[in-house]
XYZ file of C-alpha atoms in Angstrom:
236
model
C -44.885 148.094 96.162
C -47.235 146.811 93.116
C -46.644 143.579 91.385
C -45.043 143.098 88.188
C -46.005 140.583 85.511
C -43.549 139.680 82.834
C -42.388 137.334 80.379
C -38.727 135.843 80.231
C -37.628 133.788 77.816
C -41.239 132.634 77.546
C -42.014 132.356 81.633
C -44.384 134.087 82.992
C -42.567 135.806 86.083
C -43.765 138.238 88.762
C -41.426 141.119 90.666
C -42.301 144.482 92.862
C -41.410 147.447 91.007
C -38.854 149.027 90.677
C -36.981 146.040 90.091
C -34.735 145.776 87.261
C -34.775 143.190 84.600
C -31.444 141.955 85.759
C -32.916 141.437 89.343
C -35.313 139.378 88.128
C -33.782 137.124 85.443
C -31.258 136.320 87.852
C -34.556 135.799 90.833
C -35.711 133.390 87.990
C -32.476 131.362 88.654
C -31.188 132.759 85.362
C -27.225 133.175 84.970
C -26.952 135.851 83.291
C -23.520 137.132 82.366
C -22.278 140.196 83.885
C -18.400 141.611 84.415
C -18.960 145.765 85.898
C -22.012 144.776 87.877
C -21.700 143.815 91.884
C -23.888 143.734 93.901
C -24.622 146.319 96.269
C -22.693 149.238 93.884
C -24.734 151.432 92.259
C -25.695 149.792 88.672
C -23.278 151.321 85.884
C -24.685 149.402 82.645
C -20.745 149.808 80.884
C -19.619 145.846 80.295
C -22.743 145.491 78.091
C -22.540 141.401 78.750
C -26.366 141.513 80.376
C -27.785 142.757 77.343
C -31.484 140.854 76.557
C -33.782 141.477 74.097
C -36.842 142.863 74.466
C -40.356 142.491 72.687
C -40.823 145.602 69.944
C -37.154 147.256 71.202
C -34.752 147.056 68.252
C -31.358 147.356 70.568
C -30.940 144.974 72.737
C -30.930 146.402 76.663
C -28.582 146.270 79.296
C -30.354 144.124 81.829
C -28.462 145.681 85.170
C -29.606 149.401 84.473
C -33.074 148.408 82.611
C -36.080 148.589 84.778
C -38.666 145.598 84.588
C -41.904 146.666 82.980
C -45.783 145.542 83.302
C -46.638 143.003 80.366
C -42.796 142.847 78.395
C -41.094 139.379 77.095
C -37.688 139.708 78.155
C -35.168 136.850 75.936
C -31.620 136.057 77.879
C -30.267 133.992 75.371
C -30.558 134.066 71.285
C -27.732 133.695 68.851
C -27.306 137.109 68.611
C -27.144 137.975 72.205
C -24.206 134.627 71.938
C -22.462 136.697 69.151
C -22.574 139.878 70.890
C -20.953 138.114 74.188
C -18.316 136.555 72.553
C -17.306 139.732 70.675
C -17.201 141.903 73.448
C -15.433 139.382 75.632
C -12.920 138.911 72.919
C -12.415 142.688 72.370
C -11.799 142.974 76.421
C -9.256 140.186 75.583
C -7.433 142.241 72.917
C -7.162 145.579 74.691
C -4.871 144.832 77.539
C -2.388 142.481 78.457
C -4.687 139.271 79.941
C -1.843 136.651 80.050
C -3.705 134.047 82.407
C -0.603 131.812 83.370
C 1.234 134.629 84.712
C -1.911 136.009 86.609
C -2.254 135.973 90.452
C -6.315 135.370 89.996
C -5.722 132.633 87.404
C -8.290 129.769 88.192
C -10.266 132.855 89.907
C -10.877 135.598 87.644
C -14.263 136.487 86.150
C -13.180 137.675 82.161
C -11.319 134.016 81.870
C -14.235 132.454 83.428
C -16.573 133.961 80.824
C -14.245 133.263 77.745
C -14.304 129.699 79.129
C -18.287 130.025 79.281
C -18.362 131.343 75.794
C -15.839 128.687 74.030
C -12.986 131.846 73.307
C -9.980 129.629 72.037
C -8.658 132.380 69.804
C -9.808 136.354 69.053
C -9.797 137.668 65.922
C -8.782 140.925 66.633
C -5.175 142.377 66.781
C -3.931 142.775 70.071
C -3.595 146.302 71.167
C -1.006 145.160 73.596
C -0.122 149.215 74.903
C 2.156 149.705 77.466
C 1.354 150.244 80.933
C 3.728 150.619 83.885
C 2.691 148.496 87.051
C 2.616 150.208 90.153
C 3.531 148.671 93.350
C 4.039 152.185 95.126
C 1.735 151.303 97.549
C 2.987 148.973 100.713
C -0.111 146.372 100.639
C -1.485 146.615 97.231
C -0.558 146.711 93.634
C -2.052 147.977 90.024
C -1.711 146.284 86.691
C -3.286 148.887 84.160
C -2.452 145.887 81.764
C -4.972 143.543 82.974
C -7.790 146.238 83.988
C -11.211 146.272 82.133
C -12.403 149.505 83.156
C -15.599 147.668 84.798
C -15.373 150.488 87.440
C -15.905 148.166 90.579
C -13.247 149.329 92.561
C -14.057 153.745 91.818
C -16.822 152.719 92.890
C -16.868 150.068 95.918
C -13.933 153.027 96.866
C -16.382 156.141 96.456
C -19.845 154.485 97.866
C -18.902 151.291 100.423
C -15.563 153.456 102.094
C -16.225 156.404 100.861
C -12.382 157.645 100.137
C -13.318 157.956 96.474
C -9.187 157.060 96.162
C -9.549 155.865 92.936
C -11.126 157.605 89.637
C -11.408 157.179 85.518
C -9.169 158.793 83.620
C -9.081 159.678 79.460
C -11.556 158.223 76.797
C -11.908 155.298 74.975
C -9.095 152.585 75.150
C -6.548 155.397 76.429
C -9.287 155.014 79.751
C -7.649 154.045 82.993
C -7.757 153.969 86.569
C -6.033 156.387 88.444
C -4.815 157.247 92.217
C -6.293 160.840 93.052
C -5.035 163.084 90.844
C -2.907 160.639 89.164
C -0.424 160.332 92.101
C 1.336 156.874 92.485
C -0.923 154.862 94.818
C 1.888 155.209 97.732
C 1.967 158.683 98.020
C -1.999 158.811 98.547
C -3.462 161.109 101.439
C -7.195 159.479 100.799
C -6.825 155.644 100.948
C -7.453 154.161 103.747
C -5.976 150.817 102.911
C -8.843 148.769 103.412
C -8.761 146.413 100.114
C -12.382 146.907 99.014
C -11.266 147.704 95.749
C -8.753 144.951 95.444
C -11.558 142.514 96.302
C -14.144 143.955 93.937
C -11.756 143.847 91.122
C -12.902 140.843 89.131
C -9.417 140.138 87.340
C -5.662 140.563 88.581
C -5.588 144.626 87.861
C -5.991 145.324 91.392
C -3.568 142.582 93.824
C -2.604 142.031 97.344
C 1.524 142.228 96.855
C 3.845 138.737 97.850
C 0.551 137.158 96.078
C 2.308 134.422 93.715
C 0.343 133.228 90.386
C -2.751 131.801 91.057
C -3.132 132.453 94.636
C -5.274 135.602 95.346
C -7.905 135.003 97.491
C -10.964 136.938 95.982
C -13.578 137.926 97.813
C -16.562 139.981 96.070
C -19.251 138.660 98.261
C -18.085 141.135 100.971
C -19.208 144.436 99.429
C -22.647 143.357 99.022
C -22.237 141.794 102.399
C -20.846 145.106 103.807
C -23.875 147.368 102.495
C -26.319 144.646 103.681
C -24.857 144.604 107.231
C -25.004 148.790 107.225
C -28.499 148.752 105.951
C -29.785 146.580 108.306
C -27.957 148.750 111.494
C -28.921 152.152 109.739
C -33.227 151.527 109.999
């Protein structure tokens, strides 16, 4: 594949193409904030926390789903990029029920990490705080609607790394969820297979291994990308 030239954050920095921005900035040893992307799941471009600004573009882009471009300057970080972050982190914050001291990934999971990154002491928006029943149908796993950001991980580590598709979006807007085929409790399913790949993907406590006490699940997200690596290599 051709070479790439770009510029980020005033670097000069090379890539093949095809590439996307988000590839490279984080190449560039760039952290660059991110909560529905994993690696080796198809790029979905929904958390909006990768967004970068780009030279004569007047929105700012979504870095995972953008594809790097011949000649662009590509900026990570700007006070308005920080203002966007924190907003949309602290709107995450007020939609569900993210009570960290109660939480079995507390210490682990990726939304408190990034409202530590971002100095979120308080949010300024009213707490939605909706009602959502927990279910604990199934015999290994449970689901906490209440603490789910609708980053999509597990549909799709589900749909395209065990290919069940088990688990699905339901509704619009904040009245979104996750649901268990056709919205059957996650016991009675016929499709999953139990493996866990979307209990690992899931970057907060929404998706848990049950008898898990607070503080104590073992996350693993390296192991989809690891998975898809190990299949690609076996499948040339």
């Amino acid at each position: 594949m051709p070479a790439l030239t770009l510029t980020i954050d005033g670097r000069l920095a090379s890539c093949r193409a095809g590439e996307t921005l988000l590839q490279v900035i984080r190449g560039n040893g760039i952290d660059l904030p991110t909560l529905c992307y994993l690696e080796g799941l198809t790029a979905r471009g929904g958390c909006r926390l990768c967004m970068v600004e780009v030279a004569g573009r007047e929105k700012p882009q979504a870095a995972c789903v953008t594809p790097a471009e011949e000649g662009i300057a590509v900026t990570t970080d700007s006070e308005r990029l920080r203002r966007y972050r924190r907003q949309i982190v602290e709107l995450l914050l007020a939609e569900r029920n993210h009570i960290c001291s109660v939480c079995v990934v507390n210490g682990q999971c990726e939304l408190q990490s990034l409202a530590a990154r971002f100095g979120i002491d308080h949010v300024r928006y009213p707490y939605l705080s909706p009602r959502l029943p927990l279910d604990a149908s199934h015999q290994r796993f449970g689901m906490d609607p209440g603490r789910c950001v609708l980053c999509a991980r597990c549909v799709r580590a589900c749909d395209e790394v065990e290919g069940a598709h088990t688990l699905d979006l339901q509704g619009r807007g904040v009245r979104s969820r996750i649901v268990i085929d056709l919205n059957e409790p996650w016991g009675r399913s016929d499709t999953c297979t139990n493996c866990g790949k979307c209990v690992q993907s899931c970057p907060t406590g929404a998706l848990f291994e049950k008898w898990t006490a607070r503080g104590e699940k073992e996350r693993a997200p390296e192991l989809i990308p690891r998975i898809v690596a190990w299949r690609e290599t076996h499948e040339r």
